[in-house]
Tab-separated table of C-alpha atoms in Angstrom:
chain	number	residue	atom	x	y	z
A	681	UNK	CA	-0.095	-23.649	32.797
A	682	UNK	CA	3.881	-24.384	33.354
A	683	UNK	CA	2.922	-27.569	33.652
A	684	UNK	CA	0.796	-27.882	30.954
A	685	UNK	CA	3.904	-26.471	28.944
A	686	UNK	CA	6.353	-28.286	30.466
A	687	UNK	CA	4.792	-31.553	28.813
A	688	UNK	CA	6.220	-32.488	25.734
A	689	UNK	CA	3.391	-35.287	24.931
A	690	UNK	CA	0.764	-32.136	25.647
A	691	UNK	CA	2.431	-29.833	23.242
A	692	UNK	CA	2.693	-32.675	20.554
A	693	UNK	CA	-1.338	-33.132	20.895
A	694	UNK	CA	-1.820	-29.591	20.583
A	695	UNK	CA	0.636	-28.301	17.740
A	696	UNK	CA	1.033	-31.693	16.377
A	697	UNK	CA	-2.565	-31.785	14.028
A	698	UNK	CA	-1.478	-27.918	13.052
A	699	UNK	CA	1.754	-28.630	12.540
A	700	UNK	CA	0.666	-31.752	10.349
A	701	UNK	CA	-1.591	-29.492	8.136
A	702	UNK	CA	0.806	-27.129	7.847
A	703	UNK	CA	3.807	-29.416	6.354
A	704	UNK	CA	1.306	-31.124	4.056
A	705	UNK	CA	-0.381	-27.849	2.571
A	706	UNK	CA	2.540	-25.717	2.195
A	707	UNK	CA	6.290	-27.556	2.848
A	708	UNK	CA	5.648	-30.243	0.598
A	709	UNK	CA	4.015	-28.288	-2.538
A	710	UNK	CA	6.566	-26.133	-2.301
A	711	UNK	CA	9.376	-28.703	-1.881
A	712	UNK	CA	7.583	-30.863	-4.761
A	713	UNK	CA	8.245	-27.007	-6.753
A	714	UNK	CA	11.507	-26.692	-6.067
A	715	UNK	CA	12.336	-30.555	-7.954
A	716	UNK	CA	9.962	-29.831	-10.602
A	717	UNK	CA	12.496	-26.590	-11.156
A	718	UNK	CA	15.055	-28.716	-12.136
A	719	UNK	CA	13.033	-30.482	-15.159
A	720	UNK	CA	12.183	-29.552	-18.326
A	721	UNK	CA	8.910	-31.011	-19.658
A	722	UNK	CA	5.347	-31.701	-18.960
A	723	UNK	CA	3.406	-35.154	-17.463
A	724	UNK	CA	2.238	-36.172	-21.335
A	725	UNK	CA	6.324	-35.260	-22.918
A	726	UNK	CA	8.044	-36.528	-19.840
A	727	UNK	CA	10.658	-35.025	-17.750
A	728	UNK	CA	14.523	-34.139	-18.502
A	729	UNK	CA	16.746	-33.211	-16.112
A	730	UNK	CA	18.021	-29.628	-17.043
A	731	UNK	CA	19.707	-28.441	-13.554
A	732	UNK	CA	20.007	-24.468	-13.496
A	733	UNK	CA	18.691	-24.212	-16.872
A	734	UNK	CA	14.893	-22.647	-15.804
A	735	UNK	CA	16.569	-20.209	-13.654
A	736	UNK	CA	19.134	-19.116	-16.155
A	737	UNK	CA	16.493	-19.099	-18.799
A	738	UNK	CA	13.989	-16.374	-16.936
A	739	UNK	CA	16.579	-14.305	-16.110
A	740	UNK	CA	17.215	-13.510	-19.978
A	741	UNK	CA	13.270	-13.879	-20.646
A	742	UNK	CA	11.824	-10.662	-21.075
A	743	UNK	CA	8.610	-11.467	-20.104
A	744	UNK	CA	9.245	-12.648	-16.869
A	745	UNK	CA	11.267	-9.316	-15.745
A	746	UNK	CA	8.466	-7.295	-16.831
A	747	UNK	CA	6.240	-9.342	-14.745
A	748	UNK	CA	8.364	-9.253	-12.030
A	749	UNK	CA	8.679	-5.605	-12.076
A	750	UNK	CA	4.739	-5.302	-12.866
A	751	UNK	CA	4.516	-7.132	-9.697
A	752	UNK	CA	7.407	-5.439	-7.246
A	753	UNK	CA	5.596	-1.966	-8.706
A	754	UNK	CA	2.122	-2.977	-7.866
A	755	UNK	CA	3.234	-4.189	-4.272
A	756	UNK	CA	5.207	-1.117	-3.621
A	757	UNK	CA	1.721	1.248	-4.382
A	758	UNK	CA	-1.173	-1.153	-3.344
A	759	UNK	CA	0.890	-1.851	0.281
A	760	UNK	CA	1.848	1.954	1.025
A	761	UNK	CA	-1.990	2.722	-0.079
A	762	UNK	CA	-3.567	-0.276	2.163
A	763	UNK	CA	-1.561	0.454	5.056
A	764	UNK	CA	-1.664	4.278	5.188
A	765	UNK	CA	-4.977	4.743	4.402
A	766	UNK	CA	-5.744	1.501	7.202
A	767	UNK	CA	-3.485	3.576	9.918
A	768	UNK	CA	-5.562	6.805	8.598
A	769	UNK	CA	-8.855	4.900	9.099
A	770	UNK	CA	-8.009	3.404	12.632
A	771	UNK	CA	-7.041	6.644	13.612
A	772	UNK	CA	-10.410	8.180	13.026
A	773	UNK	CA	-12.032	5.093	14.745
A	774	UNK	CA	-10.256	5.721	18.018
A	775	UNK	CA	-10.111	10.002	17.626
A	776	UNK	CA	-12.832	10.723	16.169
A	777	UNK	CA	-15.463	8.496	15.646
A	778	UNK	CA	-15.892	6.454	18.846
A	779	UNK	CA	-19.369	6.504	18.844
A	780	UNK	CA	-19.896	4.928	15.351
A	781	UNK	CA	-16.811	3.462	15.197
A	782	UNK	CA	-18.504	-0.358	15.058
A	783	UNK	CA	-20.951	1.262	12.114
A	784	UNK	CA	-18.117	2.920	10.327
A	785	UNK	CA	-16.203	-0.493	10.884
A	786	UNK	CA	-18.275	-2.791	9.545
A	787	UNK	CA	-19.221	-0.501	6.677
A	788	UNK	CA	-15.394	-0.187	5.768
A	789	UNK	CA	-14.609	-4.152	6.400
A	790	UNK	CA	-17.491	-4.726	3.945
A	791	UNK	CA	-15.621	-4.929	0.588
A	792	UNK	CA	-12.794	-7.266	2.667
A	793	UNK	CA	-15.644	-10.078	2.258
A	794	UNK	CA	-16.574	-9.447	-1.554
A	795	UNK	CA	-15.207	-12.273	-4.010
A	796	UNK	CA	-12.673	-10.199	-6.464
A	797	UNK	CA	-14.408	-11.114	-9.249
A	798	UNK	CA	-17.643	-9.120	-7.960
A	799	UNK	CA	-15.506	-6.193	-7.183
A	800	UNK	CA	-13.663	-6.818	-10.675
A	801	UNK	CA	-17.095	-6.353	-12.165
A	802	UNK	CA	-18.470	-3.203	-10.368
A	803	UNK	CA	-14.695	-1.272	-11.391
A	804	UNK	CA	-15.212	-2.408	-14.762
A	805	UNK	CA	-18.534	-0.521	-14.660
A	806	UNK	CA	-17.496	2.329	-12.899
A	807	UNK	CA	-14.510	2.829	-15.576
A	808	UNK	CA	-16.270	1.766	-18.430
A	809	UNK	CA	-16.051	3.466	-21.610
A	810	UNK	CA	-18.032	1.921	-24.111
A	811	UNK	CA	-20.458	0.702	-25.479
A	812	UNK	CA	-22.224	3.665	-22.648
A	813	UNK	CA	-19.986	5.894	-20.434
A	814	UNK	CA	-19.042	4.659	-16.587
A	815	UNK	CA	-19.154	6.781	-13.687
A	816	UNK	CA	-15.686	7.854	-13.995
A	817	UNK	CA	-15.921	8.732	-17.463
A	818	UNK	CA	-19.943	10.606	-16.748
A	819	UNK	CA	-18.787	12.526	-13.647
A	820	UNK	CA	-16.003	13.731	-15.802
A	821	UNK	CA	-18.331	15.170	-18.683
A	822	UNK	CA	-20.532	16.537	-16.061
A	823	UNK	CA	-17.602	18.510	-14.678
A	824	UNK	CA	-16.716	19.878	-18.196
A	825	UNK	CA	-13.426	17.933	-18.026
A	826	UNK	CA	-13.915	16.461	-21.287
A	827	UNK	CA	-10.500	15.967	-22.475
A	828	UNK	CA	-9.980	13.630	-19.531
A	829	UNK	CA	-12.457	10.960	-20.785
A	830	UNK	CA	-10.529	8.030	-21.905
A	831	UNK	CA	-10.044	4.015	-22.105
A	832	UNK	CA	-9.154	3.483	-18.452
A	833	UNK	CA	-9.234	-0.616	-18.950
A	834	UNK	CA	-8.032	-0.207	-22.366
A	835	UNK	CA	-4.633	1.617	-21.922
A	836	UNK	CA	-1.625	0.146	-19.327
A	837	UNK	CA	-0.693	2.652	-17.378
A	838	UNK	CA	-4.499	3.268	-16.774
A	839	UNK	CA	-5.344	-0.036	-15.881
A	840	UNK	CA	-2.644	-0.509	-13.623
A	841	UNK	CA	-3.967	2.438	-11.656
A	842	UNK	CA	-7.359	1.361	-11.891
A	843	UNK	CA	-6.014	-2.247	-10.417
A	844	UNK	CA	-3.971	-0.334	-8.158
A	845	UNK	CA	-7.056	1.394	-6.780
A	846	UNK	CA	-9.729	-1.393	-6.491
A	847	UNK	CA	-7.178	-3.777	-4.157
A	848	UNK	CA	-6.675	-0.409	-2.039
A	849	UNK	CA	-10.306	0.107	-1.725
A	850	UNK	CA	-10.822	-3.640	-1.437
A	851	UNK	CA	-8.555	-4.395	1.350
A	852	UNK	CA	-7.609	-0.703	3.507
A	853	UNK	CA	-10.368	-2.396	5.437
A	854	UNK	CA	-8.661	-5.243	6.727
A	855	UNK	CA	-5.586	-3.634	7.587
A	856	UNK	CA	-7.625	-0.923	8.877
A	857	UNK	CA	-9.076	-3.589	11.619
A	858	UNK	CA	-5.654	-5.201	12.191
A	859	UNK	CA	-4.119	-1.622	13.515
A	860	UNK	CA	-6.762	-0.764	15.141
A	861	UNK	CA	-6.555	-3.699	17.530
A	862	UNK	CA	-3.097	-2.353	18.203
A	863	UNK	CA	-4.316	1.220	18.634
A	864	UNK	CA	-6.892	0.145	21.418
A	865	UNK	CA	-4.196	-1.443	23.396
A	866	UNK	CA	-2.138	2.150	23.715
A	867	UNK	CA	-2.887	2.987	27.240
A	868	UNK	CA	-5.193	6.134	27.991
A	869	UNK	CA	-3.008	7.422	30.689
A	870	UNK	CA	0.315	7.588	28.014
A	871	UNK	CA	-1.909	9.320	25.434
A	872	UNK	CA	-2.854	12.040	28.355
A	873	UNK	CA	0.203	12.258	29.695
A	874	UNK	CA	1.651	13.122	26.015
A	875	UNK	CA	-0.791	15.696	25.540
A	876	UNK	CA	-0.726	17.161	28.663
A	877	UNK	CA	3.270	17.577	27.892
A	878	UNK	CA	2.143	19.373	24.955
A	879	UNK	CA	2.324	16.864	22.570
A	880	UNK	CA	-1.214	16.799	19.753
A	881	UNK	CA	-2.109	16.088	16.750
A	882	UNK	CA	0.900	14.955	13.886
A	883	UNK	CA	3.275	14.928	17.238
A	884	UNK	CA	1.196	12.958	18.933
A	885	UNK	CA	1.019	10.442	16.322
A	886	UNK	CA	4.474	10.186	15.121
A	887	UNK	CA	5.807	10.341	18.836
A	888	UNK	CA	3.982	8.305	20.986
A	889	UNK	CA	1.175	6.184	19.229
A	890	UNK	CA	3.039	4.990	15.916
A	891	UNK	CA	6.250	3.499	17.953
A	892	UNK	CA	3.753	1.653	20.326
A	893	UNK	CA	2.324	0.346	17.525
A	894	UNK	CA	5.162	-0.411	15.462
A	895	UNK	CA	4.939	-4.552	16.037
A	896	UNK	CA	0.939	-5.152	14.577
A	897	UNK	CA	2.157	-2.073	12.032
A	898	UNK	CA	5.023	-4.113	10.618
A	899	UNK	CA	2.866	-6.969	10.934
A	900	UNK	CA	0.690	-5.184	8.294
A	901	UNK	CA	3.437	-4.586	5.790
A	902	UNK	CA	4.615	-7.799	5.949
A	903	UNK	CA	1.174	-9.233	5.317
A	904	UNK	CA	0.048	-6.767	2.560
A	905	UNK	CA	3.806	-7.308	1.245
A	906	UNK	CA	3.193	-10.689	0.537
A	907	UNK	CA	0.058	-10.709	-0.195
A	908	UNK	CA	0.516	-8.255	-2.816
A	909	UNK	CA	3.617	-10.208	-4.559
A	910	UNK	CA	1.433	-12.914	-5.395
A	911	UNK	CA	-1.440	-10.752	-6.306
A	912	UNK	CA	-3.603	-12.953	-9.317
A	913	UNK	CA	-7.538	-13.284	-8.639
A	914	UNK	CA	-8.201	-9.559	-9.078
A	915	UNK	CA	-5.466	-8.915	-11.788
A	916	UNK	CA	-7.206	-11.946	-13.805
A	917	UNK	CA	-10.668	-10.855	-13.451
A	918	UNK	CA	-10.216	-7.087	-14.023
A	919	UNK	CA	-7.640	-6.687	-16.652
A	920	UNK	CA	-6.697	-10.422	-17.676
A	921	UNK	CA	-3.471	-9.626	-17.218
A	922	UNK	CA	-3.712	-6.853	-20.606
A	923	UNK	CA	-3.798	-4.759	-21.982
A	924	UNK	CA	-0.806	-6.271	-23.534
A	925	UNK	CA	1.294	-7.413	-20.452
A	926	UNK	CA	0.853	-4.241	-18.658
A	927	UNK	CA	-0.736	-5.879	-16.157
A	928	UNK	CA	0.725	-9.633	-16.407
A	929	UNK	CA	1.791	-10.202	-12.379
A	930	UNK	CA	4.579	-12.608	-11.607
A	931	UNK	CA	1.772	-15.146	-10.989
A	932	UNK	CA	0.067	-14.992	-13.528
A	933	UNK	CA	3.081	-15.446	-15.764
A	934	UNK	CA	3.718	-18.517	-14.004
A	935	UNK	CA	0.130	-19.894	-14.396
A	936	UNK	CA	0.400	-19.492	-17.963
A	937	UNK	CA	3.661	-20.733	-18.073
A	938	UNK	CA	2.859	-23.943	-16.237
A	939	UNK	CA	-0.500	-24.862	-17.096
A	940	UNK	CA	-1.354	-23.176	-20.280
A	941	UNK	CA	2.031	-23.595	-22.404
A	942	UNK	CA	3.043	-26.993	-19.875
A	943	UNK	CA	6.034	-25.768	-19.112
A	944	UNK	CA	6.300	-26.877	-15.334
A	945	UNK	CA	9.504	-26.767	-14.605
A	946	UNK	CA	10.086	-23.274	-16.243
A	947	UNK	CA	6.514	-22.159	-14.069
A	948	UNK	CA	8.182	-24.188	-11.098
A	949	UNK	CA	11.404	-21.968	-11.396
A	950	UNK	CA	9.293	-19.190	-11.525
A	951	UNK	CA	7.403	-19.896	-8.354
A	952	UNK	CA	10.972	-20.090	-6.707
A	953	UNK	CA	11.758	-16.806	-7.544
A	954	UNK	CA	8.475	-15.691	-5.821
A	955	UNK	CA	9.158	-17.648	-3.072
A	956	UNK	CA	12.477	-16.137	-2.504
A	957	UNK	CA	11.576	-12.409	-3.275
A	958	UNK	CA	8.533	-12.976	-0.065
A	959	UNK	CA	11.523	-14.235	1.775
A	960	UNK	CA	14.227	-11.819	1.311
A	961	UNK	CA	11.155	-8.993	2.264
A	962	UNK	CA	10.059	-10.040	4.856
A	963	UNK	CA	13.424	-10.649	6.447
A	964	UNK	CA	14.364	-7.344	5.749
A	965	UNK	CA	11.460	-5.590	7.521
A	966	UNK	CA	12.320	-8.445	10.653
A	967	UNK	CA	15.569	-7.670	10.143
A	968	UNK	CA	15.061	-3.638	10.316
A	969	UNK	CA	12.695	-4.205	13.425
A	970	UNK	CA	14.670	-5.619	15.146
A	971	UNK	CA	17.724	-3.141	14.137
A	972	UNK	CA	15.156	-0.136	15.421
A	973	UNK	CA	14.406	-1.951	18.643
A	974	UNK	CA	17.685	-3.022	19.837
Protein backbone atom coordinates (compact mmCIF):
# COMPACT_ATOMS: atom_id res chain seq x y z
CA UNK A 1 0.00 0.00 0.00
CA UNK A 2 2.97 2.69 0.78
CA UNK A 3 4.01 1.95 -2.31
CA UNK A 4 1.05 2.11 -4.07
CA UNK A 5 0.80 5.69 -2.40
CA UNK A 6 4.04 6.66 -2.80
CA UNK A 7 3.41 6.74 -6.73
CA UNK A 8 2.47 9.87 -8.02
CA UNK A 9 1.52 8.41 -11.68
CA UNK A 10 -0.84 5.77 -9.48
CA UNK A 11 -2.57 8.47 -7.58
CA UNK A 12 -3.07 10.58 -10.85
CA UNK A 13 -4.93 7.33 -12.46
CA UNK A 14 -6.95 6.97 -9.52
CA UNK A 15 -8.11 10.60 -8.41
CA UNK A 16 -7.37 11.98 -11.74
CA UNK A 17 -11.01 10.79 -13.67
CA UNK A 18 -12.75 12.03 -10.13
CA UNK A 19 -10.97 14.85 -9.89
CA UNK A 20 -11.77 15.63 -13.70
CA UNK A 21 -15.57 15.23 -13.04
CA UNK A 22 -15.44 17.10 -10.23
CA UNK A 23 -13.79 20.47 -11.77
CA UNK A 24 -16.08 20.17 -14.79
CA UNK A 25 -19.49 19.67 -12.82
CA UNK A 26 -19.02 22.01 -10.08
CA UNK A 27 -15.63 24.53 -10.34
CA UNK A 28 -16.41 25.66 -13.63
CA UNK A 29 -20.38 26.35 -13.32
CA UNK A 30 -19.70 28.01 -10.50
CA UNK A 31 -16.69 30.01 -11.78
CA UNK A 32 -18.79 30.64 -15.15
CA UNK A 33 -21.48 32.22 -12.06
CA UNK A 34 -19.28 34.23 -10.53
CA UNK A 35 -18.46 36.30 -14.30
CA UNK A 36 -21.97 36.18 -15.19
CA UNK A 37 -22.32 38.28 -11.63
CA UNK A 38 -20.63 40.98 -13.01
CA UNK A 39 -23.13 41.51 -16.15
CA UNK A 40 -26.23 42.87 -16.52
CA UNK A 41 -28.40 41.34 -19.27
CA UNK A 42 -29.63 38.23 -20.83
CA UNK A 43 -28.19 35.97 -24.12
CA UNK A 44 -31.13 37.66 -26.55
CA UNK A 45 -30.31 41.74 -24.89
CA UNK A 46 -26.63 41.11 -24.57
CA UNK A 47 -24.33 41.65 -21.76
CA UNK A 48 -23.04 45.02 -19.95
CA UNK A 49 -20.51 45.10 -17.69
CA UNK A 50 -21.99 46.47 -14.34
CA UNK A 51 -19.10 45.41 -11.69
CA UNK A 52 -20.61 45.38 -8.01
CA UNK A 53 -23.83 46.56 -9.20
CA UNK A 54 -25.92 42.90 -8.69
CA UNK A 55 -24.52 42.64 -5.32
CA UNK A 56 -25.28 46.14 -4.26
CA UNK A 57 -28.64 45.86 -5.87
CA UNK A 58 -29.94 42.60 -3.67
CA UNK A 59 -28.79 43.91 -0.73
CA UNK A 60 -31.47 46.86 -0.96
CA UNK A 61 -34.02 44.33 -2.76
CA UNK A 62 -36.54 43.33 -0.45
CA UNK A 63 -37.34 40.31 -1.92
CA UNK A 64 -34.20 38.75 -1.82
CA UNK A 65 -33.71 39.37 2.16
CA UNK A 66 -36.94 37.84 2.76
CA UNK A 67 -35.86 34.91 0.82
CA UNK A 68 -32.79 34.75 2.39
CA UNK A 69 -34.22 34.81 5.75
CA UNK A 70 -37.14 32.33 4.53
CA UNK A 71 -34.26 30.20 3.75
CA UNK A 72 -31.63 30.70 6.93
CA UNK A 73 -35.19 30.08 9.04
CA UNK A 74 -36.14 26.96 7.26
CA UNK A 75 -32.47 25.54 7.59
CA UNK A 76 -32.22 26.44 11.18
CA UNK A 77 -35.76 24.16 11.97
CA UNK A 78 -35.64 21.42 9.19
CA UNK A 79 -31.63 20.67 10.30
CA UNK A 80 -32.21 20.70 14.25
CA UNK A 81 -35.50 18.46 13.38
CA UNK A 82 -33.53 15.98 10.84
CA UNK A 83 -30.68 15.58 13.00
CA UNK A 84 -32.30 15.20 16.44
CA UNK A 85 -34.93 13.18 15.57
CA UNK A 86 -32.01 10.95 13.24
CA UNK A 87 -29.72 10.79 16.63
CA UNK A 88 -33.22 9.89 18.48
CA UNK A 89 -33.92 7.17 15.86
CA UNK A 90 -30.32 5.60 15.83
CA UNK A 91 -30.48 5.52 19.34
CA UNK A 92 -33.47 3.26 19.47
CA UNK A 93 -31.86 1.09 16.68
CA UNK A 94 -28.83 0.27 18.79
CA UNK A 95 -30.88 0.39 22.57
CA UNK A 96 -33.75 -0.76 21.92
CA UNK A 97 -34.65 -2.29 18.91
CA UNK A 98 -31.77 -4.58 17.89
CA UNK A 99 -33.77 -7.22 16.82
CA UNK A 100 -35.83 -5.26 14.20
CA UNK A 101 -33.55 -2.74 13.82
CA UNK A 102 -32.96 -3.72 9.80
CA UNK A 103 -37.11 -3.75 9.60
CA UNK A 104 -37.47 -0.53 11.47
CA UNK A 105 -34.51 0.75 9.18
CA UNK A 106 -35.63 0.18 6.05
CA UNK A 107 -39.17 1.20 6.96
CA UNK A 108 -37.76 4.67 8.20
CA UNK A 109 -35.16 5.08 5.07
CA UNK A 110 -38.27 4.52 2.90
CA UNK A 111 -39.46 8.13 2.32
CA UNK A 112 -35.39 9.05 1.74
CA UNK A 113 -36.08 7.32 -1.82
CA UNK A 114 -39.55 9.05 -2.68
CA UNK A 115 -39.27 11.84 -5.51
CA UNK A 116 -40.44 15.24 -3.56
CA UNK A 117 -42.98 15.79 -5.77
CA UNK A 118 -44.78 12.39 -4.63
CA UNK A 119 -44.29 13.34 -1.08
CA UNK A 120 -45.41 17.04 -2.08
CA UNK A 121 -48.61 15.39 -3.21
CA UNK A 122 -49.50 13.00 -0.28
CA UNK A 123 -48.90 16.42 2.36
CA UNK A 124 -51.06 18.28 0.18
CA UNK A 125 -53.70 15.59 0.84
CA UNK A 126 -53.11 15.07 4.26
CA UNK A 127 -53.50 19.05 4.87
CA UNK A 128 -56.04 19.63 2.51
CA UNK A 129 -58.87 21.77 3.16
CA UNK A 130 -61.08 21.98 0.40
CA UNK A 131 -62.89 21.10 -1.88
CA UNK A 132 -63.20 17.75 1.06
CA UNK A 133 -61.34 17.89 4.43
CA UNK A 134 -57.58 16.17 4.77
CA UNK A 135 -56.53 14.08 7.50
CA UNK A 136 -55.24 16.85 9.48
CA UNK A 137 -58.18 18.88 9.17
CA UNK A 138 -60.77 15.26 9.78
CA UNK A 139 -58.78 14.01 12.80
CA UNK A 140 -59.23 17.45 14.14
CA UNK A 141 -63.19 17.48 13.83
CA UNK A 142 -63.20 14.03 15.13
CA UNK A 143 -61.42 15.25 18.26
CA UNK A 144 -63.97 18.13 18.73
CA UNK A 145 -61.14 20.62 18.08
CA UNK A 146 -63.06 22.45 15.64
CA UNK A 147 -61.74 25.84 15.93
CA UNK A 148 -58.37 24.45 14.87
CA UNK A 149 -59.50 23.54 11.30
CA UNK A 150 -57.92 25.89 8.95
CA UNK A 151 -56.04 26.61 5.44
CA UNK A 152 -52.75 24.94 6.33
CA UNK A 153 -51.37 25.43 2.46
CA UNK A 154 -53.25 28.54 2.21
CA UNK A 155 -51.80 30.73 5.07
CA UNK A 156 -47.64 31.40 5.48
CA UNK A 157 -46.83 30.70 8.61
CA UNK A 158 -48.84 27.39 8.12
CA UNK A 159 -47.26 26.35 5.14
CA UNK A 160 -43.94 26.96 6.25
CA UNK A 161 -44.60 24.51 9.06
CA UNK A 162 -46.22 22.15 6.93
CA UNK A 163 -42.86 22.42 4.56
CA UNK A 164 -40.95 22.39 7.60
CA UNK A 165 -42.49 19.06 8.58
CA UNK A 166 -42.60 17.00 5.30
CA UNK A 167 -38.48 17.55 4.66
CA UNK A 168 -38.17 16.36 8.48
CA UNK A 169 -40.24 13.38 7.87
CA UNK A 170 -38.71 13.01 4.42
CA UNK A 171 -35.15 12.96 5.30
CA UNK A 172 -34.70 12.07 9.56
CA UNK A 173 -34.18 8.82 7.72
CA UNK A 174 -31.08 9.43 6.09
CA UNK A 175 -29.42 11.11 8.78
CA UNK A 176 -30.85 8.58 10.95
CA UNK A 177 -28.61 5.84 8.90
CA UNK A 178 -25.56 8.15 8.71
CA UNK A 179 -25.31 8.26 12.82
CA UNK A 180 -26.05 5.15 13.22
CA UNK A 181 -22.99 3.92 11.36
CA UNK A 182 -21.14 6.02 13.88
CA UNK A 183 -23.07 4.62 16.83
CA UNK A 184 -22.13 0.92 15.86
CA UNK A 185 -18.52 1.76 15.88
CA UNK A 186 -18.68 2.92 19.87
CA UNK A 187 -17.01 0.01 21.42
CA UNK A 188 -19.15 -2.40 23.74
CA UNK A 189 -16.58 -2.57 26.40
CA UNK A 190 -16.64 1.67 26.82
CA UNK A 191 -20.46 1.57 26.90
CA UNK A 192 -20.13 -1.20 29.91
CA UNK A 193 -17.55 0.24 31.48
CA UNK A 194 -19.67 3.68 31.63
CA UNK A 195 -22.51 1.99 33.03
CA UNK A 196 -20.92 -0.07 35.29
CA UNK A 197 -19.37 3.43 36.72
CA UNK A 198 -22.84 4.39 37.10
CA UNK A 199 -23.32 6.22 34.20
CA UNK A 200 -27.27 5.37 32.17
CA UNK A 201 -29.57 6.69 30.35
CA UNK A 202 -29.38 10.89 29.45
CA UNK A 203 -25.67 10.51 31.18
CA UNK A 204 -24.81 7.95 29.24
CA UNK A 205 -25.65 9.65 26.15
CA UNK A 206 -24.42 13.06 26.67
CA UNK A 207 -21.13 11.65 28.34
CA UNK A 208 -19.78 8.98 26.56
CA UNK A 209 -21.69 8.12 23.23
CA UNK A 210 -22.43 11.75 21.77
CA UNK A 211 -18.53 12.94 22.06
CA UNK A 212 -17.49 9.61 20.30
CA UNK A 213 -19.70 10.42 17.84
CA UNK A 214 -19.20 13.96 17.46
CA UNK A 215 -17.13 13.64 13.83
CA UNK A 216 -20.17 11.60 11.58
CA UNK A 217 -22.59 14.00 13.98
CA UNK A 218 -21.07 17.21 12.65
CA UNK A 219 -20.83 15.53 9.48
CA UNK A 220 -24.69 15.49 9.61
CA UNK A 221 -25.14 19.17 10.28
CA UNK A 222 -22.97 20.14 7.82
CA UNK A 223 -24.75 18.02 5.24
CA UNK A 224 -28.38 18.82 6.28
CA UNK A 225 -26.93 22.56 6.61
CA UNK A 226 -26.31 22.74 3.16
CA UNK A 227 -28.60 20.84 1.92
CA UNK A 228 -31.23 22.76 3.50
CA UNK A 229 -29.85 26.35 2.22
CA UNK A 230 -30.50 25.39 -1.17
CA UNK A 231 -33.71 23.68 -0.41
CA UNK A 232 -36.09 24.13 -3.98
CA UNK A 233 -37.71 20.72 -5.33
CA UNK A 234 -40.00 20.30 -2.33
CA UNK A 235 -40.63 24.09 -1.67
CA UNK A 236 -41.71 24.26 -5.56
CA UNK A 237 -43.91 21.34 -5.58
CA UNK A 238 -45.68 21.85 -2.21
CA UNK A 239 -46.23 25.49 -1.81
CA UNK A 240 -44.79 27.07 -5.17
CA UNK A 241 -42.98 29.18 -3.28
CA UNK A 242 -46.69 31.04 -1.87
CA UNK A 243 -48.61 31.75 -0.42
CA UNK A 244 -47.34 35.12 -1.28
CA UNK A 245 -43.50 34.77 -0.72
CA UNK A 246 -43.86 33.09 2.52
CA UNK A 247 -42.31 30.35 1.28
CA UNK A 248 -40.03 31.83 -1.70
CA UNK A 249 -36.36 30.05 -0.68
CA UNK A 250 -33.19 31.80 -1.72
CA UNK A 251 -33.26 29.41 -4.72
CA UNK A 252 -36.07 29.76 -5.88
CA UNK A 253 -35.72 33.52 -5.99
CA UNK A 254 -32.80 33.03 -8.02
CA UNK A 255 -34.52 30.64 -10.53
CA UNK A 256 -37.03 33.15 -11.14
CA UNK A 257 -34.72 35.76 -11.24
CA UNK A 258 -32.50 34.14 -13.84
CA UNK A 259 -34.61 32.20 -16.00
CA UNK A 260 -38.06 33.53 -15.70
CA UNK A 261 -37.44 37.50 -15.62
CA UNK A 262 -33.62 36.81 -17.61
CA UNK A 263 -31.92 38.51 -15.32
CA UNK A 264 -28.64 36.32 -15.11
CA UNK A 265 -26.36 38.27 -13.77
CA UNK A 266 -28.69 39.58 -10.93
CA UNK A 267 -29.68 35.40 -10.42
CA UNK A 268 -25.77 34.84 -10.83
CA UNK A 269 -25.11 37.35 -7.89
CA UNK A 270 -27.60 35.68 -6.11
CA UNK A 271 -26.15 32.23 -6.41
CA UNK A 272 -22.89 33.87 -4.95
CA UNK A 273 -24.45 34.83 -1.99
CA UNK A 274 -25.59 31.16 -1.53
CA UNK A 275 -22.43 30.00 -2.26
CA UNK A 276 -20.80 32.06 0.33
CA UNK A 277 -23.47 31.67 3.17
CA UNK A 278 -22.71 27.31 2.63
CA UNK A 279 -19.18 28.45 3.00
CA UNK A 280 -19.01 30.66 5.91
CA UNK A 281 -21.31 27.56 7.75
CA UNK A 282 -19.67 25.10 7.22
CA UNK A 283 -16.38 26.65 8.22
CA UNK A 284 -17.76 27.63 11.29
CA UNK A 285 -18.93 24.18 12.46
CA UNK A 286 -15.02 22.96 11.10
CA UNK A 287 -13.86 25.70 12.69
CA UNK A 288 -15.78 24.98 16.20
CA UNK A 289 -14.70 21.20 15.86
CA UNK A 290 -11.76 21.66 15.73
CA UNK A 291 -11.81 24.49 18.64
CA UNK A 292 -13.67 21.54 20.90
CA UNK A 293 -11.05 18.98 19.98
CA UNK A 294 -7.89 20.75 20.42
Amino acid sequence: MEKVLGNKKTILFFVGPALLIYLLLLIVPSLWSIGYSFFDGSPIRGFEFVGFANYTTALSDSHFIDSLLASIKYAAFVTTGQVVLGLALALLFVFFLQKYSSLVRTLIFFPVILPAVAVAQLFSKLFEYSPQLGFVNDLLVTLNLDGYVQAWLAQGETAFGVLVLMDIWRSMGFYAIILYTGLIDVPDDVIEAARLDGASGFRLITSIVLPMIRPILLSAVIFSLNGTLKVFESAVALTGGGPGNSTTMLTMYMYNTAFSYGEYGYGSAIAVYLLIMCLIVTLFIYRFARKNVA
